[in-house]
Coordinates of C-alpha atoms in Angstrom, one line a residue:
M12 CA -59.7 36.4 5.0
K13 CA -57.4 35.8 2.0
L14 CA -54.4 36.2 4.2
K15 CA -55.8 33.8 6.8
S16 CA -56.6 31.3 4.1
S17 CA -53.1 31.5 2.6
K18 CA -51.6 31.1 6.0
R19 CA -53.6 28.0 6.7
R20 CA -52.5 26.5 3.3
A21 CA -48.9 27.2 4.1
L22 CA -49.2 25.6 7.5
A23 CA -50.8 22.6 6.0
I24 CA -48.0 22.2 3.5
V25 CA -45.3 22.5 6.2
A26 CA -47.2 20.0 8.4
G27 CA -47.4 17.6 5.4
L28 CA -43.7 17.9 4.7
A29 CA -42.9 17.2 8.3
V30 CA -45.1 14.1 8.4
S31 CA -43.5 12.9 5.1
T32 CA -40.0 13.5 6.4
T33 CA -40.7 11.7 9.6
L34 CA -42.1 8.7 7.8
A35 CA -39.2 8.6 5.4
L36 CA -36.7 8.9 8.2
G37 CA -38.5 6.2 10.1
A38 CA -38.4 3.9 7.2
A39 CA -34.8 4.6 6.6
G40 CA -34.0 4.0 10.2
T41 CA -35.9 0.7 10.1
A42 CA -33.9 -0.4 7.0
Q43 CA -30.6 0.6 8.6
A44 CA -31.4 -1.2 11.8
A45 CA -32.2 -4.3 9.8
T46 CA -28.8 -4.2 8.0
G47 CA -26.6 -2.9 10.8
L48 CA -25.8 0.7 11.2
H49 CA -22.1 0.2 12.0
H50 CA -21.2 -1.6 8.7
V51 CA -20.8 -0.4 5.2
Q52 CA -22.8 -3.0 3.3
D53 CA -21.2 -4.5 0.2
S54 CA -23.4 -6.5 -2.1
S55 CA -20.5 -7.3 -4.4
T56 CA -18.9 -10.7 -4.5
K57 CA -15.5 -9.0 -4.8
P58 CA -13.5 -7.8 -1.9
T59 CA -13.3 -4.1 -1.0
V60 CA -10.0 -2.5 -1.8
V61 CA -8.9 -0.1 0.8
L62 CA -6.0 2.2 -0.3
V63 CA -3.8 4.0 2.2
H64 CA -1.5 6.8 0.9
G65 CA 1.8 7.7 2.6
A66 CA 3.6 10.9 3.5
F67 CA 3.8 13.9 1.1
A68 CA 0.8 12.6 -0.8
D69 CA -3.0 12.3 -0.6
S70 CA -5.7 9.9 -1.7
S71 CA -6.1 11.6 -5.1
G72 CA -2.9 9.9 -6.3
W73 CA -4.8 6.6 -6.5
G74 CA -7.1 8.0 -9.1
G75 CA -5.8 6.0 -12.1
A76 CA -5.7 2.7 -10.2
I77 CA -9.2 3.4 -8.8
T78 CA -10.6 3.9 -12.3
Q79 CA -9.3 0.5 -13.4
L80 CA -10.4 -1.3 -10.2
E81 CA -13.9 0.1 -10.3
H82 CA -14.1 -0.7 -14.0
D83 CA -13.4 -4.3 -13.1
G84 CA -16.1 -4.3 -10.4
Y85 CA -14.1 -3.8 -7.2
P86 CA -15.5 -1.5 -4.5
V87 CA -12.8 1.0 -3.5
I88 CA -12.2 3.3 -0.5
A89 CA -9.2 5.6 -0.6
V90 CA -8.6 6.6 3.0
A91 CA -7.3 10.0 4.1
N92 CA -4.3 8.9 6.2
P93 CA -3.9 11.5 9.0
L94 CA -0.1 11.2 9.0
R95 CA 0.1 12.2 12.7
D96 CA 1.6 9.1 14.4
L97 CA 1.8 5.4 13.6
A98 CA -0.5 4.3 16.4
S99 CA -3.3 6.7 15.8
D100 CA -3.0 6.5 12.0
S101 CA -3.4 2.8 12.3
A102 CA -6.3 3.1 14.6
Y103 CA -8.1 5.4 12.3
V104 CA -7.6 3.2 9.2
R105 CA -8.6 0.2 11.3
S106 CA -11.9 1.9 12.1
V107 CA -12.6 2.1 8.4
V108 CA -11.7 -1.5 7.8
D109 CA -13.9 -2.6 10.7
S110 CA -16.8 -0.7 9.1
I111 CA -16.7 -2.9 6.0
H112 CA -18.9 -6.0 5.8
G113 CA -17.0 -8.6 3.8
P114 CA -13.4 -9.3 2.7
V115 CA -10.8 -6.5 2.3
V116 CA -7.6 -6.1 0.3
L117 CA -5.5 -3.6 2.2
V118 CA -3.1 -1.5 0.1
G119 CA -0.3 0.8 1.4
H120 CA 2.1 3.1 -0.4
S121 CA 5.3 4.3 1.3
Y122 CA 4.6 5.1 5.0
G123 CA 1.1 3.7 4.3
G124 CA 2.8 0.3 4.3
G125 CA 3.8 0.8 7.9
V126 CA 0.2 1.7 8.7
I127 CA -1.4 -1.4 7.0
T128 CA 1.2 -3.6 8.7
N129 CA -0.3 -2.6 12.0
V130 CA -3.9 -2.2 10.9
A131 CA -4.4 -5.7 9.6
T132 CA -3.1 -7.5 12.7
G133 CA -6.1 -9.2 14.2
A134 CA -8.5 -7.9 11.5
P135 CA -10.4 -11.0 10.4
N136 CA -11.8 -9.5 7.2
V137 CA -8.4 -8.4 5.8
K138 CA -7.5 -11.2 3.4
A139 CA -4.5 -9.8 1.5
L140 CA -1.9 -7.0 1.9
V141 CA -0.4 -5.1 -1.0
Y142 CA 2.7 -3.0 -0.6
V143 CA 3.4 -0.4 -3.3
A144 CA 6.9 0.9 -2.8
A145 CA 6.1 0.7 0.9
F146 CA 7.7 0.2 4.3
A147 CA 7.0 -3.2 5.9
P148 CA 8.5 -3.0 9.4
D149 CA 8.8 -6.0 11.7
L150 CA 8.0 -5.8 15.5
G151 CA 9.9 -3.1 17.2
E152 CA 11.3 -1.6 14.0
T153 CA 10.9 2.0 12.9
V154 CA 10.2 3.5 9.5
G155 CA 13.2 5.8 9.9
Q156 CA 15.8 3.1 10.2
F157 CA 15.3 2.1 6.6
N158 CA 16.2 5.6 5.3
D159 CA 19.9 5.2 5.9
P160 CA 21.5 5.7 2.5
A161 CA 24.6 3.8 3.6
K162 CA 22.6 0.6 4.2
Y163 CA 20.0 1.3 1.5
P164 CA 21.5 3.2 -1.4
G165 CA 19.4 5.2 -3.8
N166 CA 17.5 7.1 -1.1
E167 CA 17.8 10.8 -1.6
L168 CA 15.2 11.8 1.0
K169 CA 17.6 13.5 3.4
P170 CA 17.1 16.0 6.2
E171 CA 18.3 18.9 4.0
S172 CA 15.6 18.1 1.4
L173 CA 12.8 18.6 3.9
V174 CA 10.9 21.7 5.0
L175 CA 10.1 21.6 8.8
R176 CA 7.2 23.5 10.3
P177 CA 6.4 23.2 14.1
Y178 CA 2.7 22.9 15.0
P179 CA 1.0 22.5 18.3
G180 CA 2.0 19.0 19.4
G181 CA 4.7 18.2 16.9
V182 CA 6.8 19.1 13.8
D183 CA 5.5 18.6 10.3
A184 CA 7.7 17.8 7.4
T185 CA 7.2 18.3 3.6
I186 CA 9.6 17.8 0.7
D187 CA 11.2 21.0 -0.5
P188 CA 9.3 21.8 -3.7
A189 CA 12.6 22.4 -5.5
S190 CA 13.5 18.7 -4.8
F191 CA 10.1 17.2 -4.9
R192 CA 10.0 15.9 -8.5
A193 CA 13.6 14.4 -8.4
I194 CA 12.9 12.6 -5.1
F195 CA 9.3 11.6 -5.3
A196 CA 8.0 11.6 -8.9
A197 CA 10.7 11.9 -11.5
D198 CA 8.7 10.0 -14.1
L199 CA 5.7 12.3 -14.0
P200 CA 5.4 15.6 -16.0
E201 CA 6.9 18.6 -14.4
R202 CA 3.6 20.5 -14.5
Q203 CA 1.9 17.7 -12.6
T204 CA 4.7 17.4 -10.0
R205 CA 4.6 21.2 -9.3
I206 CA 0.9 20.8 -8.3
M207 CA 1.8 17.7 -6.2
A208 CA 4.6 19.6 -4.5
A209 CA 2.2 22.4 -3.6
T210 CA -0.5 20.2 -2.3
Q211 CA 1.5 17.5 -0.6
R212 CA 0.2 16.4 2.8
P213 CA 2.7 17.0 5.6
A214 CA 3.7 14.2 8.0
N215 CA 4.7 14.5 11.7
V216 CA 8.4 13.7 11.8
A217 CA 7.7 11.6 14.9
V218 CA 6.4 8.8 12.7
L219 CA 9.9 8.1 11.7
E220 CA 10.9 6.9 15.2
E221 CA 7.8 5.1 16.3
K222 CA 8.2 1.4 16.9
S223 CA 5.9 -0.9 14.9
G224 CA 3.7 -3.6 16.4
E225 CA 3.3 -7.2 15.5
P226 CA 3.3 -7.3 11.7
A227 CA 0.2 -8.6 9.8
W228 CA 2.3 -9.8 6.9
K229 CA 3.5 -12.7 9.0
T230 CA 0.0 -14.2 8.9
I231 CA -1.7 -12.6 5.9
P232 CA -0.7 -13.3 2.2
S233 CA 1.2 -10.3 0.8
W234 CA 2.1 -8.8 -2.5
Y235 CA 4.9 -6.2 -3.2
Q236 CA 5.4 -3.9 -6.1
I237 CA 8.9 -2.6 -6.2
S238 CA 9.7 0.8 -7.9
A239 CA 13.1 0.3 -9.4
Q240 CA 13.9 4.0 -9.9
D241 CA 12.7 5.1 -6.4
H242 CA 14.7 7.9 -4.7
A243 CA 12.4 8.3 -1.7
L244 CA 12.5 4.7 -0.5
S245 CA 15.5 2.7 -1.6
P246 CA 14.8 -0.2 -4.0
V247 CA 17.3 -2.2 -2.0
A248 CA 15.1 -1.7 1.1
Q249 CA 12.0 -2.6 -1.0
R250 CA 13.6 -5.9 -2.1
F251 CA 14.5 -6.6 1.5
F252 CA 10.9 -6.1 2.6
A253 CA 9.5 -8.2 -0.2
K254 CA 11.9 -11.1 0.4
R255 CA 11.5 -11.1 4.2
M256 CA 7.8 -11.3 4.1
G257 CA 7.8 -13.9 1.3
A258 CA 5.6 -11.6 -0.8
H259 CA 4.4 -12.2 -4.4
T260 CA 6.8 -9.7 -6.0
S261 CA 6.8 -7.6 -9.2
T262 CA 8.9 -4.7 -10.3
I263 CA 8.1 -1.6 -12.3
N264 CA 10.6 0.9 -13.8
A265 CA 9.1 3.8 -11.8
S266 CA 9.7 6.5 -9.3
H267 CA 8.3 6.5 -5.7
A268 CA 5.1 7.6 -7.3
G269 CA 4.8 4.5 -9.4
Y270 CA 1.2 4.0 -8.4
I271 CA 0.5 7.3 -10.2
S272 CA 2.7 6.8 -13.2
H273 CA 1.9 3.1 -13.6
P274 CA -1.8 2.9 -12.5
I275 CA -2.7 -0.1 -14.6
E276 CA 0.2 -2.2 -13.4
T277 CA -0.6 -1.2 -9.8
A278 CA -4.3 -2.1 -10.2
N279 CA -3.3 -5.4 -11.8
V280 CA -1.2 -6.3 -8.7
I281 CA -4.1 -5.4 -6.4
E282 CA -6.5 -7.5 -8.5
S283 CA -4.1 -10.5 -8.3
A284 CA -4.2 -10.2 -4.6
A285 CA -8.0 -9.9 -4.6
R286 CA -8.5 -13.0 -6.8
A287 CA -6.3 -15.0 -4.4
T288 CA -8.8 -14.2 -1.5
R289 CA -11.6 -16.3 -3.1

C-alpha cells in the first residue's frame, strides 16, 4: 500500500509539473506572438550596434569596445562572421540585422568592412556604417585587389606569410604564427598575440577574389577609423577608402588590431555614428 501511495504521489507531481510547464509555455508563446517572434525586441532608445570581425580574428576582440558601449547604454551584438565567402557571409550577417527591431549601427573590421558594405544595401534599419581599418569595396571590386604592396605600401600580409589548409569545398588561410604579431597586432603584448595567433579564425582564400555588390556606403552615412601603423591593410588603402566614401575620418596610431589596443577610441567613433542617427 505504501508503494502504491508513493507512486500515486509521484505521478501527481509529474502531472502537476507538466500542466505548469504547458501553461508557462503557452503564456510565453502568447507574449512572443504579440511582440513578433522574428524580431529581437529592443526597448532602448539607442541604436543596436552590430560588430562584424574580419579574417584571422573572432568576436572576442571587440570585448573592450563592447564594455564601453554597454556602459554607455548601447545594445551590442558581436556577430560570428563565417568567413566562407562574401555573398554567404553577407547573407548571414544580414539575417542578424533583419532580426533587430529598431535602428542599427553596423561596424566592420578588416574583411568585415567588405561584408557590411554588402549587408547594409537595402537594409532600412541600418542608419550608419563604421569602418575600423576595414575594406570598403565599390561595385565589382575585390578585397584582394587592395593588397598589392606596390600600390598600397605598408602591407606585409603576403602569400608567404600565410598557412594554407585545404578543406572540403575550399582552401583556408591563417597567418603564420611566427609572423602574426608583426603583421596583425604589433602594439599588443606578445603573450596576448600568441593566444590570438593560436585561436585565429581561418578565412577561405576565395573571399579575396569575389566581386562586391552595390556598396551601402554610397547611400548610408559612414565613419572610418584609420590605423596608421597597420601592416595587414595598408594605411594608404584605408585613406583611399575613407576619402572615396566621404566618411567622417579619424586616425589612431595603431596596428591592424587597433580595435583591441584602442577600444575606447573605437567605441567613441561608433558612438559618434550612433548619435548621428537620431
